[in-house]
């Protein structure tokens, strides 16, 4: 009897903890400083400085909004979406294809189903899917990856699936045809220089520290064209043809021409559980000070307020929508 009572109390208490407002939600309504964390990617990517740029915009008005944003280096898109859904992060940067898959319950979310609380805030810079290889490895096409050591990306990354899609479109199986590594992007350039990797995939905006590092070492590195992608473009609505401006951004690469490939967009996402006023404040600071934001990274060169509302699959967060309606963008 007593045991039963203790059990019942424990259950009620446990349930209250589960369904009560989180400390984050309590602060958001009590007028205390609200701490939000933005999930990004490896520190040599563009997500990390992007998280920094967004945090910088909103932290400038810390007194006015009572919001303090910090940035976390993470494994990338898939990690960020999952951490936002579990409440471990409030915001994150994620590839547009990953946002589409999470919202629709595809790819990494096939078993878990659609991520119904995922919300779009805005989209950011374009990203290309690239493959680099050491020149001395004799790799000139995806076919030449056979038997080589190739990084296809860590599980939490967005780019791993892009690499696999490109391989499949070219009739290659990463489990059979070569030695696939599942390393975080930041590790790959160093391992190529050390001779422990022959090639590596990555999906990122340009210019990035990753490719600057990869193309400025002793071992010469080049970008490999990613072709035979027509089947991908037909099958997946989120992929588009693209060109990587290698000659402009990475003069150290052993390419004398820009390289054809396909690409996606980086997007900024959150959860339906994050209060409207927090999302509104971030969007307002970025859009009201658009030129300042645009100057924070060269990858933002092509951004317009209009195209930052494109390429999104999850519904807009109401806090973001409120701002877009106020200024006539929606
Ligand atoms: N697109 C990459 C990913 O989600 C991250 C790129 C970056 O950090 O800039 O895996």
mmCIF file with all atom_site columns, C-alpha atoms in Angstrom, residues 37-150:
data_model
loop_
_atom_site.group_PDB
_atom_site.id
_atom_site.type_symbol
_atom_site.label_atom_id
_atom_site.label_alt_id
_atom_site.label_comp_id
_atom_site.label_asym_id
_atom_site.label_entity_id
_atom_site.label_seq_id
_atom_site.pdbx_PDB_ins_code
_atom_site.Cartn_x
_atom_site.Cartn_y
_atom_site.Cartn_z
_atom_site.occupancy
_atom_site.B_iso_or_equiv
_atom_site.pdbx_formal_charge
_atom_site.auth_seq_id
_atom_site.auth_comp_id
_atom_site.auth_asym_id
_atom_site.auth_atom_id
_atom_site.pdbx_PDB_model_num
ATOM 1   C CA . UNK A 1 37  ? 21.989 28.547 -28.012 1.00 0.00 ? 37  UNK A CA 1
ATOM 2   C CA . UNK A 1 38  ? 22.532 28.341 -31.752 1.00 0.00 ? 38  UNK A CA 1
ATOM 3   C CA . UNK A 1 39  ? 23.830 25.034 -33.115 1.00 0.00 ? 39  UNK A CA 1
ATOM 4   C CA . UNK A 1 40  ? 26.226 25.405 -36.042 1.00 0.00 ? 40  UNK A CA 1
ATOM 5   C CA . UNK A 1 41  ? 28.868 23.052 -37.520 1.00 0.00 ? 41  UNK A CA 1
ATOM 6   C CA . UNK A 1 42  ? 32.628 22.596 -37.494 1.00 0.00 ? 42  UNK A CA 1
ATOM 7   C CA . UNK A 1 43  ? 34.655 25.730 -36.809 1.00 0.00 ? 43  UNK A CA 1
ATOM 8   C CA . UNK A 1 44  ? 36.180 25.775 -40.326 1.00 0.00 ? 44  UNK A CA 1
ATOM 9   C CA . UNK A 1 45  ? 32.729 25.756 -41.966 1.00 0.00 ? 45  UNK A CA 1
ATOM 10  C CA . UNK A 1 46  ? 30.417 28.705 -42.598 1.00 0.00 ? 46  UNK A CA 1
ATOM 11  C CA . UNK A 1 47  ? 27.687 27.710 -40.094 1.00 0.00 ? 47  UNK A CA 1
ATOM 12  C CA . UNK A 1 48  ? 29.934 28.544 -37.166 1.00 0.00 ? 48  UNK A CA 1
ATOM 13  C CA . UNK A 1 49  ? 30.616 32.160 -38.234 1.00 0.00 ? 49  UNK A CA 1
ATOM 14  C CA . UNK A 1 50  ? 26.944 32.374 -39.324 1.00 0.00 ? 50  UNK A CA 1
ATOM 15  C CA . UNK A 1 51  ? 25.773 31.487 -35.821 1.00 0.00 ? 51  UNK A CA 1
ATOM 16  C CA . UNK A 1 52  ? 28.250 34.088 -34.570 1.00 0.00 ? 52  UNK A CA 1
ATOM 17  C CA . UNK A 1 53  ? 26.884 36.719 -36.966 1.00 0.00 ? 53  UNK A CA 1
ATOM 18  C CA . UNK A 1 54  ? 23.279 36.135 -35.891 1.00 0.00 ? 54  UNK A CA 1
ATOM 19  C CA . UNK A 1 55  ? 24.216 36.080 -32.200 1.00 0.00 ? 55  UNK A CA 1
ATOM 20  C CA . UNK A 1 56  ? 26.150 39.311 -32.635 1.00 0.00 ? 56  UNK A CA 1
ATOM 21  C CA . UNK A 1 57  ? 23.119 41.072 -34.141 1.00 0.00 ? 57  UNK A CA 1
ATOM 22  C CA . UNK A 1 58  ? 20.765 40.160 -31.312 1.00 0.00 ? 58  UNK A CA 1
ATOM 23  C CA . UNK A 1 59  ? 23.276 40.472 -28.464 1.00 0.00 ? 59  UNK A CA 1
ATOM 24  C CA . UNK A 1 60  ? 23.857 44.122 -29.407 1.00 0.00 ? 60  UNK A CA 1
ATOM 25  C CA . UNK A 1 61  ? 20.351 44.785 -28.099 1.00 0.00 ? 61  UNK A CA 1
ATOM 26  C CA . UNK A 1 62  ? 20.693 42.606 -25.026 1.00 0.00 ? 62  UNK A CA 1
ATOM 27  C CA . UNK A 1 63  ? 19.267 45.310 -22.761 1.00 0.00 ? 63  UNK A CA 1
ATOM 28  C CA . UNK A 1 64  ? 16.244 45.883 -24.948 1.00 0.00 ? 64  UNK A CA 1
ATOM 29  C CA . UNK A 1 65  ? 15.332 42.248 -25.607 1.00 0.00 ? 65  UNK A CA 1
ATOM 30  C CA . UNK A 1 66  ? 16.802 40.466 -22.595 1.00 0.00 ? 66  UNK A CA 1
ATOM 31  C CA . UNK A 1 67  ? 18.160 37.792 -24.921 1.00 0.00 ? 67  UNK A CA 1
ATOM 32  C CA . UNK A 1 68  ? 21.667 36.398 -24.751 1.00 0.00 ? 68  UNK A CA 1
ATOM 33  C CA . UNK A 1 69  ? 22.593 34.177 -27.694 1.00 0.00 ? 69  UNK A CA 1
ATOM 34  C CA . UNK A 1 70  ? 25.578 31.864 -27.683 1.00 0.00 ? 70  UNK A CA 1
ATOM 35  C CA . UNK A 1 71  ? 26.986 29.673 -30.418 1.00 0.00 ? 71  UNK A CA 1
ATOM 36  C CA . UNK A 1 72  ? 27.937 26.031 -30.270 1.00 0.00 ? 72  UNK A CA 1
ATOM 37  C CA . UNK A 1 73  ? 30.133 24.115 -32.713 1.00 0.00 ? 73  UNK A CA 1
ATOM 38  C CA . UNK A 1 74  ? 28.313 20.858 -33.544 1.00 0.00 ? 74  UNK A CA 1
ATOM 39  C CA . UNK A 1 75  ? 28.311 17.919 -35.956 1.00 0.00 ? 75  UNK A CA 1
ATOM 40  C CA . UNK A 1 76  ? 26.108 19.850 -38.418 1.00 0.00 ? 76  UNK A CA 1
ATOM 41  C CA . UNK A 1 77  ? 22.572 19.915 -39.841 1.00 0.00 ? 77  UNK A CA 1
ATOM 42  C CA . UNK A 1 78  ? 21.169 16.594 -38.629 1.00 0.00 ? 78  UNK A CA 1
ATOM 43  C CA . UNK A 1 79  ? 22.594 17.045 -35.157 1.00 0.00 ? 79  UNK A CA 1
ATOM 44  C CA . UNK A 1 80  ? 21.173 20.580 -34.975 1.00 0.00 ? 80  UNK A CA 1
ATOM 45  C CA . UNK A 1 81  ? 17.654 19.612 -36.038 1.00 0.00 ? 81  UNK A CA 1
ATOM 46  C CA . UNK A 1 82  ? 17.570 16.713 -33.578 1.00 0.00 ? 82  UNK A CA 1
ATOM 47  C CA . UNK A 1 83  ? 18.929 18.852 -30.733 1.00 0.00 ? 83  UNK A CA 1
ATOM 48  C CA . UNK A 1 84  ? 16.329 21.553 -31.430 1.00 0.00 ? 84  UNK A CA 1
ATOM 49  C CA . UNK A 1 85  ? 13.564 18.944 -31.427 1.00 0.00 ? 85  UNK A CA 1
ATOM 50  C CA . UNK A 1 86  ? 14.740 17.555 -28.081 1.00 0.00 ? 86  UNK A CA 1
ATOM 51  C CA . UNK A 1 87  ? 15.017 21.060 -26.561 1.00 0.00 ? 87  UNK A CA 1
ATOM 52  C CA . UNK A 1 88  ? 18.807 20.951 -26.155 1.00 0.00 ? 88  UNK A CA 1
ATOM 53  C CA . UNK A 1 89  ? 19.209 23.851 -28.599 1.00 0.00 ? 89  UNK A CA 1
ATOM 54  C CA . UNK A 1 90  ? 16.821 26.707 -29.405 1.00 0.00 ? 90  UNK A CA 1
ATOM 55  C CA . UNK A 1 91  ? 18.153 27.494 -32.873 1.00 0.00 ? 91  UNK A CA 1
ATOM 56  C CA . UNK A 1 92  ? 20.357 25.910 -35.481 1.00 0.00 ? 92  UNK A CA 1
ATOM 57  C CA . UNK A 1 93  ? 21.654 26.136 -39.002 1.00 0.00 ? 93  UNK A CA 1
ATOM 58  C CA . UNK A 1 94  ? 20.600 23.295 -41.277 1.00 0.00 ? 94  UNK A CA 1
ATOM 59  C CA . UNK A 1 95  ? 20.784 22.482 -44.970 1.00 0.00 ? 95  UNK A CA 1
ATOM 60  C CA . UNK A 1 96  ? 17.527 23.085 -46.871 1.00 0.00 ? 96  UNK A CA 1
ATOM 61  C CA . UNK A 1 97  ? 17.438 19.413 -47.941 1.00 0.00 ? 97  UNK A CA 1
ATOM 62  C CA . UNK A 1 98  ? 17.707 18.328 -44.305 1.00 0.00 ? 98  UNK A CA 1
ATOM 63  C CA . UNK A 1 99  ? 14.936 20.708 -43.293 1.00 0.00 ? 99  UNK A CA 1
ATOM 64  C CA . UNK A 1 100 ? 12.737 19.187 -46.023 1.00 0.00 ? 100 UNK A CA 1
ATOM 65  C CA . UNK A 1 101 ? 13.538 15.639 -44.905 1.00 0.00 ? 101 UNK A CA 1
ATOM 66  C CA . UNK A 1 102 ? 12.947 16.351 -41.218 1.00 0.00 ? 102 UNK A CA 1
ATOM 67  C CA . UNK A 1 103 ? 9.650  18.113 -41.882 1.00 0.00 ? 103 UNK A CA 1
ATOM 68  C CA . UNK A 1 104 ? 8.455  15.279 -44.149 1.00 0.00 ? 104 UNK A CA 1
ATOM 69  C CA . UNK A 1 105 ? 9.840  12.366 -42.104 1.00 0.00 ? 105 UNK A CA 1
ATOM 70  C CA . UNK A 1 106 ? 12.358 11.182 -44.721 1.00 0.00 ? 106 UNK A CA 1
ATOM 71  C CA . UNK A 1 107 ? 15.982 10.005 -44.739 1.00 0.00 ? 107 UNK A CA 1
ATOM 72  C CA . UNK A 1 108 ? 17.358 10.280 -41.144 1.00 0.00 ? 108 UNK A CA 1
ATOM 73  C CA . UNK A 1 109 ? 13.792 10.868 -39.895 1.00 0.00 ? 109 UNK A CA 1
ATOM 74  C CA . UNK A 1 110 ? 12.180 7.921  -41.687 1.00 0.00 ? 110 UNK A CA 1
ATOM 75  C CA . UNK A 1 111 ? 11.721 5.956  -38.458 1.00 0.00 ? 111 UNK A CA 1
ATOM 76  C CA . UNK A 1 112 ? 10.913 8.931  -36.196 1.00 0.00 ? 112 UNK A CA 1
ATOM 77  C CA . UNK A 1 113 ? 8.438  10.441 -38.649 1.00 0.00 ? 113 UNK A CA 1
ATOM 78  C CA . UNK A 1 114 ? 7.774  14.087 -39.523 1.00 0.00 ? 114 UNK A CA 1
ATOM 79  C CA . UNK A 1 115 ? 9.302  16.587 -37.079 1.00 0.00 ? 115 UNK A CA 1
ATOM 80  C CA . UNK A 1 116 ? 6.110  18.544 -36.502 1.00 0.00 ? 116 UNK A CA 1
ATOM 81  C CA . UNK A 1 117 ? 7.627  21.164 -34.194 1.00 0.00 ? 117 UNK A CA 1
ATOM 82  C CA . UNK A 1 118 ? 10.320 22.188 -36.659 1.00 0.00 ? 118 UNK A CA 1
ATOM 83  C CA . UNK A 1 119 ? 9.934  25.825 -37.744 1.00 0.00 ? 119 UNK A CA 1
ATOM 84  C CA . UNK A 1 120 ? 11.702 27.863 -40.408 1.00 0.00 ? 120 UNK A CA 1
ATOM 85  C CA . UNK A 1 121 ? 13.138 31.278 -39.560 1.00 0.00 ? 121 UNK A CA 1
ATOM 86  C CA . UNK A 1 122 ? 14.957 32.282 -42.792 1.00 0.00 ? 122 UNK A CA 1
ATOM 87  C CA . UNK A 1 123 ? 17.364 30.882 -45.328 1.00 0.00 ? 123 UNK A CA 1
ATOM 88  C CA . UNK A 1 124 ? 20.941 32.068 -45.669 1.00 0.00 ? 124 UNK A CA 1
ATOM 89  C CA . UNK A 1 125 ? 23.844 31.414 -48.077 1.00 0.00 ? 125 UNK A CA 1
ATOM 90  C CA . UNK A 1 126 ? 24.020 28.824 -50.883 1.00 0.00 ? 126 UNK A CA 1
ATOM 91  C CA . UNK A 1 127 ? 26.099 25.706 -50.281 1.00 0.00 ? 127 UNK A CA 1
ATOM 92  C CA . UNK A 1 128 ? 27.684 23.431 -52.867 1.00 0.00 ? 128 UNK A CA 1
ATOM 93  C CA . UNK A 1 129 ? 28.340 19.715 -52.569 1.00 0.00 ? 129 UNK A CA 1
ATOM 94  C CA . UNK A 1 130 ? 32.048 19.286 -53.217 1.00 0.00 ? 130 UNK A CA 1
ATOM 95  C CA . UNK A 1 131 ? 34.611 16.541 -53.480 1.00 0.00 ? 131 UNK A CA 1
ATOM 96  C CA . UNK A 1 132 ? 38.295 17.316 -53.094 1.00 0.00 ? 132 UNK A CA 1
ATOM 97  C CA . UNK A 1 133 ? 41.128 14.886 -53.702 1.00 0.00 ? 133 UNK A CA 1
ATOM 98  C CA . UNK A 1 134 ? 44.885 14.878 -53.349 1.00 0.00 ? 134 UNK A CA 1
ATOM 99  C CA . UNK A 1 135 ? 46.375 15.344 -56.825 1.00 0.00 ? 135 UNK A CA 1
ATOM 100 C CA . UNK A 1 136 ? 48.820 12.464 -56.254 1.00 0.00 ? 136 UNK A CA 1
ATOM 101 C CA . UNK A 1 137 ? 45.909 10.071 -55.601 1.00 0.00 ? 137 UNK A CA 1
ATOM 102 C CA . UNK A 1 138 ? 45.055 10.153 -59.316 1.00 0.00 ? 138 UNK A CA 1
ATOM 103 C CA . UNK A 1 139 ? 41.364 10.923 -58.823 1.00 0.00 ? 139 UNK A CA 1
ATOM 104 C CA . UNK A 1 140 ? 39.660 12.779 -61.677 1.00 0.00 ? 140 UNK A CA 1
ATOM 105 C CA . UNK A 1 141 ? 36.061 11.623 -61.333 1.00 0.00 ? 141 UNK A CA 1
ATOM 106 C CA . UNK A 1 142 ? 33.840 9.891  -58.785 1.00 0.00 ? 142 UNK A CA 1
ATOM 107 C CA . UNK A 1 143 ? 34.641 6.586  -60.518 1.00 0.00 ? 143 UNK A CA 1
ATOM 108 C CA . UNK A 1 144 ? 38.291 6.994  -59.534 1.00 0.00 ? 144 UNK A CA 1
ATOM 109 C CA . UNK A 1 145 ? 37.342 6.834  -55.842 1.00 0.00 ? 145 UNK A CA 1
ATOM 110 C CA . UNK A 1 146 ? 37.355 3.024  -56.102 1.00 0.00 ? 146 UNK A CA 1
ATOM 111 C CA . UNK A 1 147 ? 39.735 1.552  -53.572 1.00 0.00 ? 147 UNK A CA 1
ATOM 112 C CA . UNK A 1 148 ? 40.595 4.958  -52.043 1.00 0.00 ? 148 UNK A CA 1
ATOM 113 C CA . UNK A 1 149 ? 40.135 6.389  -48.537 1.00 0.00 ? 149 UNK A CA 1
ATOM 114 C CA . UNK A 1 150 ? 37.318 8.881  -48.692 1.00 0.00 ? 150 UNK A CA 1
#
